[in-house]
mmCIF file of C-alpha atoms in Angstrom:
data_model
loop_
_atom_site.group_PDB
_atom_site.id
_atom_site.type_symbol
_atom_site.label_atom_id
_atom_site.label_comp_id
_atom_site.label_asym_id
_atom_site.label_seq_id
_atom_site.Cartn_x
_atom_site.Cartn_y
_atom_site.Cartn_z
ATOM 1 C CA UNK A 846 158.565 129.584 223.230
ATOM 2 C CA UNK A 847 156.663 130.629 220.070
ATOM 3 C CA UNK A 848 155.056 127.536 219.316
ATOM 4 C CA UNK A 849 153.990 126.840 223.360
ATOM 5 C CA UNK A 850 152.226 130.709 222.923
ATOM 6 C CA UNK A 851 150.441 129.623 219.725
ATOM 7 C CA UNK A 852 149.051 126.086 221.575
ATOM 8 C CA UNK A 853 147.843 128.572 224.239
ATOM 9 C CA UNK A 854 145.942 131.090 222.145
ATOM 10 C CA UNK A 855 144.581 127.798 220.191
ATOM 11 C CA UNK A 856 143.907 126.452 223.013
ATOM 12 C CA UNK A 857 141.832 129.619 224.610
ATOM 13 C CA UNK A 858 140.168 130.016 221.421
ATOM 14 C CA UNK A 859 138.645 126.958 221.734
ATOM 15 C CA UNK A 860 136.956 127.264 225.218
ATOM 16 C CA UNK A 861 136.020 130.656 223.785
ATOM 17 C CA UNK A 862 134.444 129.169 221.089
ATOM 18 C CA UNK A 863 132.799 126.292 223.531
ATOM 19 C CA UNK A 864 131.463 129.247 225.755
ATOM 20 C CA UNK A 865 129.529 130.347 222.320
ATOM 21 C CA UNK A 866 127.201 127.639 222.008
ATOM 22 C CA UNK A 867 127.035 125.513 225.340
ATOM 23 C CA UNK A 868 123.368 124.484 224.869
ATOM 24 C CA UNK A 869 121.447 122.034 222.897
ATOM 25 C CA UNK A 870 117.524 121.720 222.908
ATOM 26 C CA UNK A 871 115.572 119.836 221.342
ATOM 27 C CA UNK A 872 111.816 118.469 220.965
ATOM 28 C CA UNK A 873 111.095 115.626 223.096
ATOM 29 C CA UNK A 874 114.626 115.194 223.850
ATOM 30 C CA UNK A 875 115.720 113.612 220.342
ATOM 31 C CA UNK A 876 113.769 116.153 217.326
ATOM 32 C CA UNK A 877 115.822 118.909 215.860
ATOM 33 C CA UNK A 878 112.861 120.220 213.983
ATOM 34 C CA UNK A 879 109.793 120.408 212.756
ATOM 35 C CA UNK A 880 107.239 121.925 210.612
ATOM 36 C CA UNK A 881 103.874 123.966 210.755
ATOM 37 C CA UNK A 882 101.925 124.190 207.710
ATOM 38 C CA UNK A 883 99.538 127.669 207.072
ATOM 39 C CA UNK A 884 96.769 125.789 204.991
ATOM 40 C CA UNK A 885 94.576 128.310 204.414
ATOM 41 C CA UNK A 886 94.474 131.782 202.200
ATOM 42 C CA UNK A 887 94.731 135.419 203.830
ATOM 43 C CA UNK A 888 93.326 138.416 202.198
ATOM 44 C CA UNK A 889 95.435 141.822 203.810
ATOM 45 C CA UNK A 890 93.681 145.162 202.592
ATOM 46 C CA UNK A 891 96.612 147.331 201.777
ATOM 47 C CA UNK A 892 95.608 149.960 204.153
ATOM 48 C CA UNK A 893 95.216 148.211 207.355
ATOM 49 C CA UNK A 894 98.068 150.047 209.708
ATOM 50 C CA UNK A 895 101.147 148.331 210.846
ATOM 51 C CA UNK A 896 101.154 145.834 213.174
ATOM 52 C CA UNK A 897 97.908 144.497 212.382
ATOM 53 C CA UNK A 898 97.656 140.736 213.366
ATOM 54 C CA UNK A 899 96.639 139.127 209.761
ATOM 55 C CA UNK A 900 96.880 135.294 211.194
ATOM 56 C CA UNK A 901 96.895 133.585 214.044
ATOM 57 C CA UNK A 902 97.496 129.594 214.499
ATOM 58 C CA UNK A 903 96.346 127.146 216.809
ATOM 59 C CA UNK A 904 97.517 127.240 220.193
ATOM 60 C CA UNK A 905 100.722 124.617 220.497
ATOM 61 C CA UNK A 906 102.301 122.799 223.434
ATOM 62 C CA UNK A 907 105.593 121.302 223.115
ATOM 63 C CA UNK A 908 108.338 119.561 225.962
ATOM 64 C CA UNK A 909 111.731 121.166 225.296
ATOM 65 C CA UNK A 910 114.659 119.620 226.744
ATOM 66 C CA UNK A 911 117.990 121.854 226.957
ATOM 67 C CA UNK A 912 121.196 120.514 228.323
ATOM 68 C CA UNK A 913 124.455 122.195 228.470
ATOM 69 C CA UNK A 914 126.674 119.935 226.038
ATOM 70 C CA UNK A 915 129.837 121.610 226.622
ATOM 71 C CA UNK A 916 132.609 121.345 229.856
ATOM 72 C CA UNK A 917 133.915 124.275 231.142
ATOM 73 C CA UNK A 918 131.147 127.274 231.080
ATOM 74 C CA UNK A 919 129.697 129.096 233.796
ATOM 75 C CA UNK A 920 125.792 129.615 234.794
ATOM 76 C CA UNK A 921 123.333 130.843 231.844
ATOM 77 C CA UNK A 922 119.760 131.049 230.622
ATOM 78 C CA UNK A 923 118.078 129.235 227.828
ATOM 79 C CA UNK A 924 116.794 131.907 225.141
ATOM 80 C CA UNK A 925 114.250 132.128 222.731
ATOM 81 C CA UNK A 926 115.447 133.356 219.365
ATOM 82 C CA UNK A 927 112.887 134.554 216.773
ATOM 83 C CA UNK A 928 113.877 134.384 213.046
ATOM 84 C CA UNK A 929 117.083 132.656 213.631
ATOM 85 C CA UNK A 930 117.921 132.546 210.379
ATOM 86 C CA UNK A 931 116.827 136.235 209.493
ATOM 87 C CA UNK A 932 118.155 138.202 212.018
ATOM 88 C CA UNK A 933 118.330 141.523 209.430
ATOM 89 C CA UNK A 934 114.518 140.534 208.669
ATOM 90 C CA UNK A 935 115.319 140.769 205.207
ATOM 91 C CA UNK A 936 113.988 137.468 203.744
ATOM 92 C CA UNK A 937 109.635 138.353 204.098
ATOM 93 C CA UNK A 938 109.996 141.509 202.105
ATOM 94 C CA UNK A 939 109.255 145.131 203.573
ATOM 95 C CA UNK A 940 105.070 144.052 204.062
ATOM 96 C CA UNK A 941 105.125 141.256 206.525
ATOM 97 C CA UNK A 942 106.614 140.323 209.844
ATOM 98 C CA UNK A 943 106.280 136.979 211.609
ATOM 99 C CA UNK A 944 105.657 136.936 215.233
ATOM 100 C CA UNK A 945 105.014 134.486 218.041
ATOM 101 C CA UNK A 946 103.082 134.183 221.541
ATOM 102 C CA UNK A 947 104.689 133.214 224.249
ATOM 103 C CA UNK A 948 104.083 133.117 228.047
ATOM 104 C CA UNK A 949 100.683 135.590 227.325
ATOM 105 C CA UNK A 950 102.765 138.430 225.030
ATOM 106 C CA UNK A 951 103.054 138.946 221.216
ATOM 107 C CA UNK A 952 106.800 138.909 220.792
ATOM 108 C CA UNK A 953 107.882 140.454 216.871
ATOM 109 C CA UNK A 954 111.524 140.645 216.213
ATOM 110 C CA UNK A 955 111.338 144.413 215.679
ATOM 111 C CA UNK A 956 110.252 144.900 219.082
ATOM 112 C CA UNK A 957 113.021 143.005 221.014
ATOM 113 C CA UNK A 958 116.707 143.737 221.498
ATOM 114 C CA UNK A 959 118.365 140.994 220.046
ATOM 115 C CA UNK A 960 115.372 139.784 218.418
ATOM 116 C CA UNK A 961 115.399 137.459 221.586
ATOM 117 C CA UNK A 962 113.818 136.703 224.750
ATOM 118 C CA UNK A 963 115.272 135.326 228.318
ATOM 119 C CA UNK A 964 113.503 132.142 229.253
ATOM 120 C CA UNK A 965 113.161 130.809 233.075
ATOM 121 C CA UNK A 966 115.776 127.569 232.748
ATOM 122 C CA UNK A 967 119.265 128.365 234.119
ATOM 123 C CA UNK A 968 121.726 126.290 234.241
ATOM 124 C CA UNK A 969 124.677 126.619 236.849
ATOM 125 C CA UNK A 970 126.737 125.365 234.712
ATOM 126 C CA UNK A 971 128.534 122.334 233.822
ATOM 127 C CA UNK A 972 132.297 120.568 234.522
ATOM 128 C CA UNK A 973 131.321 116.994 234.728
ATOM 129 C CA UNK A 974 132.561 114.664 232.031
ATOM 130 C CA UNK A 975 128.579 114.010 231.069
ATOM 131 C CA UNK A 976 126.703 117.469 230.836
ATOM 132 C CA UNK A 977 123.185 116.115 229.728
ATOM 133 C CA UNK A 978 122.444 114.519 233.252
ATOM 134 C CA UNK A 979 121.345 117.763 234.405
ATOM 135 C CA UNK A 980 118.944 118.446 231.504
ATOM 136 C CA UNK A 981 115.793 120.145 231.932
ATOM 137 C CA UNK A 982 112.745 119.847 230.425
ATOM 138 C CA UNK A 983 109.792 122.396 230.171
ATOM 139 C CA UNK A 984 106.655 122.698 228.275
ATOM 140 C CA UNK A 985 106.372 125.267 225.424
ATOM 141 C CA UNK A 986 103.340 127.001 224.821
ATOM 142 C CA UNK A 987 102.942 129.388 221.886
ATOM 143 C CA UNK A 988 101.323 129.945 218.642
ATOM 144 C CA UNK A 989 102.630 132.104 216.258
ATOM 145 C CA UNK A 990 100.759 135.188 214.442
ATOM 146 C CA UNK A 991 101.693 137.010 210.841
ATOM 147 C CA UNK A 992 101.251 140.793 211.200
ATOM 148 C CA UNK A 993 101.921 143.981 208.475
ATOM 149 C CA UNK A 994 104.914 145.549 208.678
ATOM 150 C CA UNK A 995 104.219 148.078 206.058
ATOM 151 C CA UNK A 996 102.432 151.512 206.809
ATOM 152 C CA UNK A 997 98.291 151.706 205.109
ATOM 153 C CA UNK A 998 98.498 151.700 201.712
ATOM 154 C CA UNK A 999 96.179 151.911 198.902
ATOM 155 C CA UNK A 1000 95.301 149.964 195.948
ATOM 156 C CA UNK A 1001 97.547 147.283 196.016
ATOM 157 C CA UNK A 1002 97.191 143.643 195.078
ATOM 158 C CA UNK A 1003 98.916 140.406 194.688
ATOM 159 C CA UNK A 1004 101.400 138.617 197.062
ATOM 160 C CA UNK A 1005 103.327 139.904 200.002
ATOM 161 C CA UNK A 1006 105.848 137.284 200.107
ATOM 162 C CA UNK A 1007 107.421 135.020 197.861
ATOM 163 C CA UNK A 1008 108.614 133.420 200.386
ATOM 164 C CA UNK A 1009 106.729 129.954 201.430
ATOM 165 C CA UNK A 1010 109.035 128.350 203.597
ATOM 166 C CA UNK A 1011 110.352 130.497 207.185
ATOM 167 C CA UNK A 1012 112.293 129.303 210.307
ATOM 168 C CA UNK A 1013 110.480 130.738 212.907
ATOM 169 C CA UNK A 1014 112.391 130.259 216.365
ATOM 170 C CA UNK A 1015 115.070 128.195 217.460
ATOM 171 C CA UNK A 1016 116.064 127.541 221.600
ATOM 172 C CA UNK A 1017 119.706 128.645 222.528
ATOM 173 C CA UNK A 1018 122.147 129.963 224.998
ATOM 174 C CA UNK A 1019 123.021 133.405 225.702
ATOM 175 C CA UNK A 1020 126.401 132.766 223.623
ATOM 176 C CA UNK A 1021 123.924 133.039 220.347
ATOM 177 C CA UNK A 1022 122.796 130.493 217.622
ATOM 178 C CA UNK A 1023 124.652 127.647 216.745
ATOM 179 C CA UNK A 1024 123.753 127.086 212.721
ATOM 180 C CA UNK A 1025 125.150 123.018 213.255
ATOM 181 C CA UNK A 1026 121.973 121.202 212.075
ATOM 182 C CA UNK A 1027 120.579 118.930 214.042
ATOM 183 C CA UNK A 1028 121.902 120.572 217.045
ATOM 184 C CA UNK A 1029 119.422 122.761 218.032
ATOM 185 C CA UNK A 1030 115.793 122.701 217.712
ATOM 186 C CA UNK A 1031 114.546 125.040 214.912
ATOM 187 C CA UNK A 1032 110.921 125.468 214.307
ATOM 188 C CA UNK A 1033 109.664 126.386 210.700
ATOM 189 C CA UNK A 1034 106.675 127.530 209.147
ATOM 190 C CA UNK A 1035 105.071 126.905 205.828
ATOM 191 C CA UNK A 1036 102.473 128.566 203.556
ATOM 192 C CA UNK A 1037 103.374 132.041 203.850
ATOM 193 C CA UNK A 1038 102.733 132.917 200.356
ATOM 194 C CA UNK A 1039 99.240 132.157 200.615
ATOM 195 C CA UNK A 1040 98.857 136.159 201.567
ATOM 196 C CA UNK A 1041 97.412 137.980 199.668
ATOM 197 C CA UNK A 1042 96.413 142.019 199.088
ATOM 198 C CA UNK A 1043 93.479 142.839 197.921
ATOM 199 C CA UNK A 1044 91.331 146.547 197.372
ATOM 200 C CA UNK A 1045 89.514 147.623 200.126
ATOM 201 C CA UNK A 1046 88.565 146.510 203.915
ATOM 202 C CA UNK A 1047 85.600 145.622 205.863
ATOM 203 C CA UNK A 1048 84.045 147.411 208.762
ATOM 204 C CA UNK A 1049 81.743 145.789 211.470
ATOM 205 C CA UNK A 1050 78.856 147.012 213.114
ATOM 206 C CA UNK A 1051 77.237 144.756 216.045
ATOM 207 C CA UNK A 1052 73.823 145.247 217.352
ATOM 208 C CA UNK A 1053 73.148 145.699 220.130
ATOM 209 C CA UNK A 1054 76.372 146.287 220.837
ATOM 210 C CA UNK A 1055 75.666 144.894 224.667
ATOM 211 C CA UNK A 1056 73.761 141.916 225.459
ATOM 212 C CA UNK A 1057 71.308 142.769 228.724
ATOM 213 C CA UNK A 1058 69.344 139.676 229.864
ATOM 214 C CA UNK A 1059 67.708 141.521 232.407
ATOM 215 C CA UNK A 1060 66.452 139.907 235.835
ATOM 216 C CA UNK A 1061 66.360 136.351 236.395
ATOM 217 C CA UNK A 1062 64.861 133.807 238.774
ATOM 218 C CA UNK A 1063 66.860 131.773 240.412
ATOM 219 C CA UNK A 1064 64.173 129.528 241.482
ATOM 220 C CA UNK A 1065 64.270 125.866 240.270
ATOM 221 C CA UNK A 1066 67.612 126.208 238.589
ATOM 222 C CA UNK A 1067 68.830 123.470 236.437
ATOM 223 C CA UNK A 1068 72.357 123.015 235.665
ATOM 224 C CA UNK A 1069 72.611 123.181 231.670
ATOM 225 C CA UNK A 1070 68.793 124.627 231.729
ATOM 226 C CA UNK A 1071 68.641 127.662 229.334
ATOM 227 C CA UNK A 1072 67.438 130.441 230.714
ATOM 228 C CA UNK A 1073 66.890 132.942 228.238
ATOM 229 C CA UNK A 1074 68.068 133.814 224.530
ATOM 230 C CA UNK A 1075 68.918 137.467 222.949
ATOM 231 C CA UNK A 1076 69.640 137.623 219.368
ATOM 232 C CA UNK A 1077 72.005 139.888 218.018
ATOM 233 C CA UNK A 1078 73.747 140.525 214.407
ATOM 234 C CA UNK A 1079 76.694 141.407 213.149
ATOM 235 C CA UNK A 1080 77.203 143.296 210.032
ATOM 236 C CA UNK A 1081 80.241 143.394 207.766
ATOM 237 C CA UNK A 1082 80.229 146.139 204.899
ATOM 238 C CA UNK A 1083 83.371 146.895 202.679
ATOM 239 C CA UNK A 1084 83.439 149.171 199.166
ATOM 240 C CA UNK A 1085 84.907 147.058 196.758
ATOM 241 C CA UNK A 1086 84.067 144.029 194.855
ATOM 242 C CA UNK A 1087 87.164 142.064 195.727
ATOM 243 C CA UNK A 1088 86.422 138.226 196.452
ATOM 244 C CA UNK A 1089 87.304 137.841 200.120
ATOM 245 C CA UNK A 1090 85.965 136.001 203.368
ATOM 246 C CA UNK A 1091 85.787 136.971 206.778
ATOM 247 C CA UNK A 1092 87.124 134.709 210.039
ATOM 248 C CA UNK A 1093 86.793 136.100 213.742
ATOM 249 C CA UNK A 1094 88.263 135.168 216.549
ATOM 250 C CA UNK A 1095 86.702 135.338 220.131
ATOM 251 C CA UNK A 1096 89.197 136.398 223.028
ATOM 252 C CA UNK A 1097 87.253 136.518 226.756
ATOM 253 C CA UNK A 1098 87.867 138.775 228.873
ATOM 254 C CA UNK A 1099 86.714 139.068 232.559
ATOM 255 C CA UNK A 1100 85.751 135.625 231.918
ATOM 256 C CA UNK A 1101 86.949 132.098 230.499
ATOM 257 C CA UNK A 1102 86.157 129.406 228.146
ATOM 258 C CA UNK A 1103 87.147 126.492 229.535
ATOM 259 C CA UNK A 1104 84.854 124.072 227.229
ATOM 260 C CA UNK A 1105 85.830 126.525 224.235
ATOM 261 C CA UNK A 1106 82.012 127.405 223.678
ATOM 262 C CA UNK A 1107 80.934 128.680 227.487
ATOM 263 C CA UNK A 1108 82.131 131.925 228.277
ATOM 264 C CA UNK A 1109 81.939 132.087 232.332
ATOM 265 C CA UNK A 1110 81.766 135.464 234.000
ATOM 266 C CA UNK A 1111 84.474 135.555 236.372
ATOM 267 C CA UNK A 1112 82.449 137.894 238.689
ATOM 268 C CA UNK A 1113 79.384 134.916 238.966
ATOM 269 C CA UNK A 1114 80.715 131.296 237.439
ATOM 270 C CA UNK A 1115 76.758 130.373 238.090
ATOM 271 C CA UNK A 1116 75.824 131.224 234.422
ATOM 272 C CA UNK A 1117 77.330 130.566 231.227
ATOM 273 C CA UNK A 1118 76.708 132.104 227.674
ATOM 274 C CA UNK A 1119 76.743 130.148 224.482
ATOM 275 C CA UNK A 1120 77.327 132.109 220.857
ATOM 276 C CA UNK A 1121 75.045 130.249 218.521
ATOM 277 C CA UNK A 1122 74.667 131.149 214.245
ATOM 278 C CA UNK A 1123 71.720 131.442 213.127
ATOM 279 C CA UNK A 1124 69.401 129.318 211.881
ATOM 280 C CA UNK A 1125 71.741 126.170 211.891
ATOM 281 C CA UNK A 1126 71.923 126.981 215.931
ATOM 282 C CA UNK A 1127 75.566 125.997 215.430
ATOM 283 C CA UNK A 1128 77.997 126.757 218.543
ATOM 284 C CA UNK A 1129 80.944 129.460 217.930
ATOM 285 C CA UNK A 1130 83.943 128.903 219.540
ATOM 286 C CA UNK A 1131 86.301 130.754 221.584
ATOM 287 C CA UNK A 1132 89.850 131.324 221.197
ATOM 288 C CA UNK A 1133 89.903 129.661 217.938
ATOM 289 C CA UNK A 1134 88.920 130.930 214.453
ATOM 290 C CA UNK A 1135 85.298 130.455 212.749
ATOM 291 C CA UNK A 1136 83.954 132.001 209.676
ATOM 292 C CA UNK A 1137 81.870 135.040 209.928
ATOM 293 C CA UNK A 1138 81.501 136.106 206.392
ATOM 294 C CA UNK A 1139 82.147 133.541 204.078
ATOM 295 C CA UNK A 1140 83.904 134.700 200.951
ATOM 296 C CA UNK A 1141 81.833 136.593 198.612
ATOM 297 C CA UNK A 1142 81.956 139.901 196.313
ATOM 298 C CA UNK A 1143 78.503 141.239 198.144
ATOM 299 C CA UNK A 1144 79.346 144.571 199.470
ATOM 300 C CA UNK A 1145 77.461 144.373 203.067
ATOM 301 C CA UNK A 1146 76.452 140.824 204.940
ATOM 302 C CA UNK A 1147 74.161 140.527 208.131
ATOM 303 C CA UNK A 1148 74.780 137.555 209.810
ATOM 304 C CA UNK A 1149 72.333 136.735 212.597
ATOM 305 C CA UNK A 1150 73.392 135.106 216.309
ATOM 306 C CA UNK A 1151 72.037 134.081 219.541
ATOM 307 C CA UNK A 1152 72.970 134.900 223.042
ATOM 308 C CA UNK A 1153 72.061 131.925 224.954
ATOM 309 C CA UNK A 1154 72.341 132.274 228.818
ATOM 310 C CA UNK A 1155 72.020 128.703 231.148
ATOM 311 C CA UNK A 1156 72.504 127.915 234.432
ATOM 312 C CA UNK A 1157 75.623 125.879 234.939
ATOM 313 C CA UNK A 1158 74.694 124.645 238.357
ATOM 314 C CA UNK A 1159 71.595 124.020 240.668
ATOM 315 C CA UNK A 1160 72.553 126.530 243.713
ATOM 316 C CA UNK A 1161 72.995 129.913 241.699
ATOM 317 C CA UNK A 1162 75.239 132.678 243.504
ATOM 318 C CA UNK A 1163 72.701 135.525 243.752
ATOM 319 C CA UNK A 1164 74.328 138.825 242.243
ATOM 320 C CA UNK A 1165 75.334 140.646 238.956
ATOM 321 C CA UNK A 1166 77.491 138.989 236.535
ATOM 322 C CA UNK A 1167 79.317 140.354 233.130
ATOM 323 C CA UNK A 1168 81.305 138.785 230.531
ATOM 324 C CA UNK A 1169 82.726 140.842 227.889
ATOM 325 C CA UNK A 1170 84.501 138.809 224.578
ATOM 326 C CA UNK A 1171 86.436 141.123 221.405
ATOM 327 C CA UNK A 1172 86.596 139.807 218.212
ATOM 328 C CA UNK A 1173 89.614 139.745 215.934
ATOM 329 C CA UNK A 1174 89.191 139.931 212.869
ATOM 330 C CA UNK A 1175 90.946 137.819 209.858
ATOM 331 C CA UNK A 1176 90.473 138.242 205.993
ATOM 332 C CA UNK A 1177 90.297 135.106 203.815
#
């Protein structure tokens, strides 16, 4: 009687232990990982406040397939796990914080229960001999971001990791991680000790702050004619002599970019407006990073830009239109 109670409990223990980790995912169906490089150098002024975004990468789309791979478990959701292998967030140091973007929000670990996030793939679970023939598979869309996790400082300088190498997220079930390599898919990042503090910040002054093109005739209109060009500049002033560079970052709003260098009011899609450097006449993207102040120990730069405004079809809706773009702000 004592050994058929001990097969039981064995034998509960290990559907218990199935139930744990009854998904795999991976990349394209066969990858169990891969690897995104930060190949450029951040400046962080030590008294920038917490939670300041200090990098941002390329936008990334990915297919995920998830299957469950075990018999015997009951319906669940696929979840996205940030820092899977730093749960305790103990591996960065107390000064920097990895985050991600996903479906439109800024996920950081400190910010979620779990340091987790419910996904929109359920499974209803599996009992046939052959669980992967009800895989799924999704797109992924995300990039990932670096902010401070530190309060301002003052006066600091050097690195704010010695870390280089970080697993960012890894795709599992609501059992938690499984750690089995190869199992699930874990995506790392590379680079982070390319950070950097350094003395002081820059502030930004833009003038004029809004761009009014006043009336325009309608008559005649061209699609891709330019109607009529504003300039503007942007000044960046800081109070110290460190070395450091400047990258924005231009996120529409009431508006989109769908050529990545046309912001389209969404009010009159008629007219578009092109960001041009001056005097090169060079186009400035949108959602993607270009250098503003290249780097340099010169305590105030004026950069100079044009507003360009052209027609983007030949039977203009009459009416107002506005656009409005922020710019983030990155130190190099």
């Amino acid at each position: 009687m004592k050994r058929i109670c001990q097969l039981l409990s064995l034998a509960l223990l290990l559907v218990l232990t199935q139930k744990s980790y009854a998904l795999a995912c991976k990349k394209d169906r066969t990858q169990a990982s891969d690897t995104i490089m930060i190949n450029t150098t951040i400046a962080v002024p030590s008294v920038l406040p917490k939670d300041t975004v200090l990098w941002r990468s390329d936008n990334y789309s990915i297919s995920m397939t998830c299957w469950q791979d075990r018999t015997g478990v009951g319906s669940e959701y696929v979840y996205f796990y940030l820092s899977p292998r730093d749960q305790g967030l103990t591996q960065l140091g107390p000064d920097l914080e990895l985050g991600i973007h996903l479906n439109g929000t800024d996920l950081r670990c400190t910010q979620l229960p779990g340091c987790r996030v419910q996904l929109p793939i359920q499974f209803d679970g599996c009992w046939a001999p052959i669980c992967d023939q009800k895989a799924q598979t999704f797109p992924l869309n995300f990039n990932f971001f670096l902010s401070k996790r530190s309060p301002p400082g003052s006066g600091k300088e050097g690195a704010l990791t010695t870390v280089s190498t970080y697993p960012a997220f890894q795709l599992d079930g609501v059992g938690g991680m499984n750690t089995e390599p190869g199992r699930n898919f874990v995506m790392t990042l590379t680079g982070l000790n390319n950070l950097r503090y350094v003395s002081c910040a820059s502030s930004l002054s833009i003038s004029p702050k809004t761009i009014n093109f006043g009336a325009i005739n309608s008559f005649e209109a061209q699609a891709n004619e330019v109607i009529k060009e504003v300039p503007f500049n942007i000044t960046a002033i800081k109070n110290c002599n460190s070395v450091y560079g400047l990258n924005g970052y231009l996120n529409p709003v009431a508006a989109t970019a769908a050529d990545g260098y046309t912001l389209v009011p969404n009010n009159n899609t008629s007219v578009g407006i092109s960001l041009l450097k001056q005097p090169s006449r060079s186009a400035i993207p949108f959602n993607k990073e270009f250098t503003l102040v290249a780097p340099t120990r010169d305590q105030m730069v004026v950069n100079n830009f044009l507003a360009q405004l052209k027609w983007r079809t030949s039977k203009p809706k009459l009416g107002k239109f506005n656009a409005t773009a922020t710019i983030d702000v990155f130190y190099k």
